[in-house]
XYZ file of C-alpha atoms in Angstrom:
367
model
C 0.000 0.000 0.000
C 1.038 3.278 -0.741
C -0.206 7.014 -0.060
C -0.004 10.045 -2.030
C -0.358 13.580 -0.418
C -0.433 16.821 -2.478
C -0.866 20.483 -2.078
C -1.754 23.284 -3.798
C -2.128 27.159 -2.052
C -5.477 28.209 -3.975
C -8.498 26.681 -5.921
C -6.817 27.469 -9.109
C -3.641 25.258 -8.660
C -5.932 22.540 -7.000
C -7.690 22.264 -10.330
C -4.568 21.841 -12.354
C -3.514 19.444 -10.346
C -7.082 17.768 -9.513
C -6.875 17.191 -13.629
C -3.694 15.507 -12.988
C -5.225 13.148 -10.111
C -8.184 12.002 -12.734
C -5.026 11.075 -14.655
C -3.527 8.707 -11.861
C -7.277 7.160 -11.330
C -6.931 6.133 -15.165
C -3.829 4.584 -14.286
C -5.482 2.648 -11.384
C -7.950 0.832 -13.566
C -6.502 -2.395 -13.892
C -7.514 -5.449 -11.674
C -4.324 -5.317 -9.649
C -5.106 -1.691 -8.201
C -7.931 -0.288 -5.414
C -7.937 2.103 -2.796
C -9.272 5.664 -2.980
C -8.510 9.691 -3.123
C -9.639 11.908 -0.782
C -9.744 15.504 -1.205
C -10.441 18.787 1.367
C -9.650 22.622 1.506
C -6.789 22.261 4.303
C -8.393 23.102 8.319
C -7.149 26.663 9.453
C -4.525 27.939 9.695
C -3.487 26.265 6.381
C -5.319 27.983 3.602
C -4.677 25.693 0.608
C -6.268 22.204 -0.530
C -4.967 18.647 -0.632
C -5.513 15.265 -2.164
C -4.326 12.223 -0.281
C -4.668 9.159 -2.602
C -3.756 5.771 -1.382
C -3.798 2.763 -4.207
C -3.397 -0.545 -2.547
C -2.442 -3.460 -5.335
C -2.685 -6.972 -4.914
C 0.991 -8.163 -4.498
C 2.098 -4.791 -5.983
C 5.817 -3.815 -5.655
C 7.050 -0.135 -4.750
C 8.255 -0.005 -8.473
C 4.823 -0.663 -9.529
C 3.331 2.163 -7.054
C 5.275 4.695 -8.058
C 4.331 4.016 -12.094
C 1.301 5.329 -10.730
C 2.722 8.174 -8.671
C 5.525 9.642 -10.875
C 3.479 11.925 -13.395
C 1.940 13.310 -10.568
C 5.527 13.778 -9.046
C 6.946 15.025 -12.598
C 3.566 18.121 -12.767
C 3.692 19.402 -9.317
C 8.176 19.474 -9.650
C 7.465 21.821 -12.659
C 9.303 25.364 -12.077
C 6.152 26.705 -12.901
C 4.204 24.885 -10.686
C 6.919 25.576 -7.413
C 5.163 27.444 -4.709
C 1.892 26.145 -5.850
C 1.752 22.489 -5.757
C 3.928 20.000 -3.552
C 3.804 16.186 -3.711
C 4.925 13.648 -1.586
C 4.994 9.361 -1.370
C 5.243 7.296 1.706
C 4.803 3.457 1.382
C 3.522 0.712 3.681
C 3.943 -2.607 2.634
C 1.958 -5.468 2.971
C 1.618 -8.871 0.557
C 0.470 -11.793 1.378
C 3.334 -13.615 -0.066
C 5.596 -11.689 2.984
C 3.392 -12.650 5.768
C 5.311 -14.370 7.396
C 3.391 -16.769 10.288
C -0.414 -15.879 11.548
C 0.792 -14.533 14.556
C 2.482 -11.796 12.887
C 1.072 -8.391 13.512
C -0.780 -6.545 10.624
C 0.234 -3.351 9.442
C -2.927 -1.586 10.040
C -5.977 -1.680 12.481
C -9.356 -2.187 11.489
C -11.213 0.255 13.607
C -14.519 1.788 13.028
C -14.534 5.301 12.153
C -15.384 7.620 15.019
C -18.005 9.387 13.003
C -19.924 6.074 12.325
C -19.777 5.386 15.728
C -23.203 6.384 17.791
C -23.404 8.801 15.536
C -27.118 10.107 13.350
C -26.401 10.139 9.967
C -27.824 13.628 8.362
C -26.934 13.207 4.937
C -25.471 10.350 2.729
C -24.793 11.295 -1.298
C -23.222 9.634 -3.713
C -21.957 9.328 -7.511
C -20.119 7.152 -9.522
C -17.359 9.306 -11.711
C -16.893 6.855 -15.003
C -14.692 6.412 -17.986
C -16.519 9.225 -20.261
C -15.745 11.578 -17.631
C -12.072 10.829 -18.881
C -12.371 10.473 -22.794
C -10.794 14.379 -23.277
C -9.004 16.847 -21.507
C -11.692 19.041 -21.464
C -14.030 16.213 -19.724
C -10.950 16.194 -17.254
C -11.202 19.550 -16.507
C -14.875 19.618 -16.082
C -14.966 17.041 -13.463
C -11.970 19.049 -11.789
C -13.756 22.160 -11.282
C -16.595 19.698 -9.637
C -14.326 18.669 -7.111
C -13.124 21.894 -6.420
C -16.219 23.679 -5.715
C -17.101 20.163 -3.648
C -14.361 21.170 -1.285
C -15.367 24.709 -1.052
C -19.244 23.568 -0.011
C -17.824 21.151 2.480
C -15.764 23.474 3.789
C -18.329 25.689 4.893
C -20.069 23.099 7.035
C -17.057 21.246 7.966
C -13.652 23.534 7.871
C -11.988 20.887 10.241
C -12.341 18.167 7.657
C -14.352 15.431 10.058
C -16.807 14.119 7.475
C -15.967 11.626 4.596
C -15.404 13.402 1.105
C -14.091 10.290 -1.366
C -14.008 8.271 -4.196
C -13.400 4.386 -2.952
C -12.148 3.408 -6.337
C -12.512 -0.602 -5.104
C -16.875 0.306 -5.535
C -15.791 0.629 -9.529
C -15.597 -2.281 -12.254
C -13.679 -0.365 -14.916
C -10.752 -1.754 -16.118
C -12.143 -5.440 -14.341
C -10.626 -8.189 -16.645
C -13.496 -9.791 -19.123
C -14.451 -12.811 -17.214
C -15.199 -10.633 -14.027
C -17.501 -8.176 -16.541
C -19.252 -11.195 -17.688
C -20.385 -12.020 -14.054
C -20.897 -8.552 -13.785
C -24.094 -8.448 -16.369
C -25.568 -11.744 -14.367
C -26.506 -9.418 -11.669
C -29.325 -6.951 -10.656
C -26.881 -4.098 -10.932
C -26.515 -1.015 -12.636
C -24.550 -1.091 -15.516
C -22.955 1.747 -15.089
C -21.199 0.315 -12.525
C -18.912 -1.394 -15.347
C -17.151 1.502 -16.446
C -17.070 3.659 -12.855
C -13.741 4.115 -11.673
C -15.224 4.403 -8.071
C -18.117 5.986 -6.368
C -17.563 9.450 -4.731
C -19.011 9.346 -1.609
C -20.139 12.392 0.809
C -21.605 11.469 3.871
C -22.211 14.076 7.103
C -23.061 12.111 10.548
C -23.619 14.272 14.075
C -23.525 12.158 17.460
C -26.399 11.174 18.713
C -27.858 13.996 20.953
C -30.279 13.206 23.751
C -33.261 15.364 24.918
C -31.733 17.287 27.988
C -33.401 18.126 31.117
C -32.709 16.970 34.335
C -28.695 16.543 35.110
C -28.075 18.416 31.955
C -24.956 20.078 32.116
C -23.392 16.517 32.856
C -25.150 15.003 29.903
C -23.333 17.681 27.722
C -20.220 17.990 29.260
C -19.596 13.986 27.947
C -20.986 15.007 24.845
C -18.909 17.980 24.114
C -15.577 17.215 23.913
C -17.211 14.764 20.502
C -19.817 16.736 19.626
C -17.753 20.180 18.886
C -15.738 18.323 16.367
C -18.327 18.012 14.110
C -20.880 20.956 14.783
C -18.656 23.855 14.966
C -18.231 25.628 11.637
C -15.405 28.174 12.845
C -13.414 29.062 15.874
C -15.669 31.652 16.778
C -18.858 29.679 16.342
C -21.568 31.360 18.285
C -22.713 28.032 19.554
C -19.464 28.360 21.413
C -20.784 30.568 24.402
C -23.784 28.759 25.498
C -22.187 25.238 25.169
C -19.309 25.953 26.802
C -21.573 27.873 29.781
C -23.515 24.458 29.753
C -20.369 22.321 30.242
C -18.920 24.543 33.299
C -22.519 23.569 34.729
C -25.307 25.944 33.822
C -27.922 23.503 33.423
C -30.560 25.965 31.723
C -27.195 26.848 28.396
C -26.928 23.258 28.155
C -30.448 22.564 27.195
C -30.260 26.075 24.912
C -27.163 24.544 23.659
C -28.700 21.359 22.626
C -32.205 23.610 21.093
C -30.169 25.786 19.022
C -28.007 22.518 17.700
C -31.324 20.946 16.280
C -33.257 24.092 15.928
C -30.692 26.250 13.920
C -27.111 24.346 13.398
C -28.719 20.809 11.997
C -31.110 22.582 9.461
C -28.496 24.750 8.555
C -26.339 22.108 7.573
C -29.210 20.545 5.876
C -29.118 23.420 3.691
C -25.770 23.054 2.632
C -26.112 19.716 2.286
C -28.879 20.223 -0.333
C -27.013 22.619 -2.044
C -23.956 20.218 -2.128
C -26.608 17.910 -3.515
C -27.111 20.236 -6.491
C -23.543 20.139 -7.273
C -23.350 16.549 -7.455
C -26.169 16.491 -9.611
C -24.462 19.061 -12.458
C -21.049 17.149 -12.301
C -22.539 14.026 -12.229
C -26.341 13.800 -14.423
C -27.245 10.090 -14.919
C -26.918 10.444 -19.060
C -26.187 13.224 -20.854
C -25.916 14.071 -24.776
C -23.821 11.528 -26.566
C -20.444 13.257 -27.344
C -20.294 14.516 -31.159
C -16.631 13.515 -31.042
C -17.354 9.540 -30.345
C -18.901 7.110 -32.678
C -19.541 4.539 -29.703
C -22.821 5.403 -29.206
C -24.323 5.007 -32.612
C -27.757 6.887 -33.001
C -28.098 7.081 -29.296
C -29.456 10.895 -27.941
C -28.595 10.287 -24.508
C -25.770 7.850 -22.887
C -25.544 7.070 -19.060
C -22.673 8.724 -17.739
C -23.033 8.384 -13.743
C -25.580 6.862 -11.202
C -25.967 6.031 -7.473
C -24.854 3.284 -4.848
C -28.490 2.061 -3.426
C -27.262 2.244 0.142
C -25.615 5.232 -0.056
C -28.065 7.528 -2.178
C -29.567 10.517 -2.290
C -33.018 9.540 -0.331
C -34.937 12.130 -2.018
C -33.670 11.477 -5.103
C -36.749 12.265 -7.885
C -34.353 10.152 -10.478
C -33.696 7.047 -8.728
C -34.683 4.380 -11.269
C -31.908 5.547 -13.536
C -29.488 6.536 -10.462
C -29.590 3.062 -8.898
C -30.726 0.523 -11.077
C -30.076 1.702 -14.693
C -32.682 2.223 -17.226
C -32.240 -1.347 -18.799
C -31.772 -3.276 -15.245
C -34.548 -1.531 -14.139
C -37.426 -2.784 -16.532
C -35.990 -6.305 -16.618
C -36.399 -6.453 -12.792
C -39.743 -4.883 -12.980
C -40.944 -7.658 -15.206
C -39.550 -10.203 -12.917
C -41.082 -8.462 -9.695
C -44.287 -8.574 -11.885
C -44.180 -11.945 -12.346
C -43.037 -13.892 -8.645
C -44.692 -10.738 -6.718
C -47.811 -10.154 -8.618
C -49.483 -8.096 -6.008
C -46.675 -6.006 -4.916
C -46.834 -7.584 -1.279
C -42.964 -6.873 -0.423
C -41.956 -2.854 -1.004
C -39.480 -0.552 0.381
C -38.464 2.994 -0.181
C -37.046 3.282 -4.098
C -36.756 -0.868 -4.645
C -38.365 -2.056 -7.320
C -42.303 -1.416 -7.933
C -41.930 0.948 -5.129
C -43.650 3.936 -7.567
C -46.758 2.087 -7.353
C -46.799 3.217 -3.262
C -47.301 5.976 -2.118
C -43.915 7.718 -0.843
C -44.438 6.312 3.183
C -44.412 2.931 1.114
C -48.083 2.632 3.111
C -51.000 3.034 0.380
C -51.243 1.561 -2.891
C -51.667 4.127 -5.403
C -54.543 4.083 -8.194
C -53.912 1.732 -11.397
């Protein structure tokens, strides 16, 4: 396993080089490679952005790793890029082959995340970026400036960089070898899946907060020292004052503490969470125009170009046939449904045959 970190001092750079990373995630499309790229505006005082990208390969070498790395290495050493970008490769390796006994220690601990721990989970988006996204360097670019202004939104809700802003490139099939794309197409999934070179993922959990009354200052005061990390949008929040009143052990600013958190911080967040939402939905549109410059696509007006991960969607999404099944999948499985569930006895929220309910999933609508 390796890890990639790089810098750039303004929004500008970080789409140079953010064209650059799409690059490397070409280069990671083979069955050997996984892993995933991260990306955030750097917490303050640092004023720049970053990308940390971390392939892992099956039995790779550290030759093989830096293959991947090097271009990277080669833009951001450009004299015209110095003072604007820096790059930087550590390794940690790990094969099978090496492992020496069982009783040998792992080089890594598989521990929960803290923010999936006892945590609510506000929002959960997601998109797959795919292959067209990387035919030309103007499609490069495009989905660049996405991730940019990504950053920026995130930023605004979460300058400390607590919540998950990815793209797990192992939750992609392109560049899977033939036989593993034939098994592919005996599934219920959406095809799009087969050329997505991951699935960006933005998720935004809170920890759980209790109704506070009696004993409340006590309540918050274990809370706090969690909770700040991921409801405080700058260092002079103004939720500061009456939290911090209600830790020292006012009882009466604890409970107004915990009121304006769900009254004013949680639907504020919300609302940058839907606008967030928006973005995702410009970078990433199910299908768009087939591109004039490509012949693939025959007579075809539209193409699919992203979708959705079921269990990770957009809950309100108004488009989630096409997001999560695929336009093809999806009237194939409706026939089947049709045919072993005639009646439409087993539903759930945006499963198959679910837009024959009503949204609560709780009244048949009229045929």
């Amino acid at each position: 396993m390796a890890g990639g970190h790089f810098t750039a001092v303004d929004a500008s750079a970080f789409k140079e080089l953010l064209v650059e990373v799409v690059k490397y995630q070409k280069r990671v499309m083979t069955p050997m490679w996984g892993g995933g790229i991260g990306f955030k505006r750097q917490a303050p005082p640092e004023s720049g952005y970053e990308a940390n990208l971390w392939p892992k390969g099956f039995e790779a070498t550290r030759d093989e790793a830096m293959t991947l790395f090097q271009p990277l290495l080669d833009f951001v050493q450009r004299p015209e890029n110095s003072g604007r970008m820096t790059g930087s490769i550590s390794f940690s390796e790990w094969n099978a082959t090496s492992w020496k006994t069982p009783s040998d220690s792992l080089p890594w601990e598989e521990m929960h995340p803290d923010r999936e721990i006892s945590t609510a989970l506000v929002e959960s988006l997601s998109k797959y970026p795919t292959l067209l996204m990387m035919e030309t360097e103007a499609a490069m670019t495009h989905v660049a400036q996405g991730w940019v202004k990504l950053c920026d939104q995130m930023f605004e809700i979460d300058p400390f960089g607590h919540q998950v802003f990815s793209i797990d490139n192992e939750k992609g099939q392109a560049g899977a070898s033939p036989a593993a794309l034939a098994l592919f197409d005996e599934t219920s999934q959406n095809p799009i899946i087969k050329s997505a070179t991951g699935i960006l993922l933005i998720m935004y959990n809170i920890p759980n907060i209790p109704s506070l009354d009696l004993n409340s200052s006590t309540a918050l005061g274990y809370l706090w020292p969690r909770l700040k990390r991921y409801i405080l949008i700058h260092a002079n929040d103004s939720l500061v004052p009456p939290c911090e009143a209600g830790v020292a052990g006012d009882d009466t600013m604890a409970v107004e503490c915990v009121r304006r958190i769900h009254q004013e911080r949680i639907p504020y967040i919300r609302k940058q969470l839907k606008a967030i939402n928006q973005t995702l939905q410009e970078y990433y549109p199910n299908v768009i125009s087939a591109p004039t410059e490509s012949t693939a696509y025959g007579n075809a007006s539209l193409v699919p170009y992203s979708g959705s991960y079921y269990n990770e969607c957009d809950y309100r999404d108004g488009d989630w046939k096409r997001s999560t099944w695929g336009d093809t999948t999806y009237t194939k499985l409706l026939e089947i449904k049709r045919q072993y569930d005639p009646t439409g006895l087993f539903v759930c929220h945006h499963c198959v045959g679910s837009e024959l309910w009503t949204a609560d999933g709780n009244c048949r609508l009229p045929q």
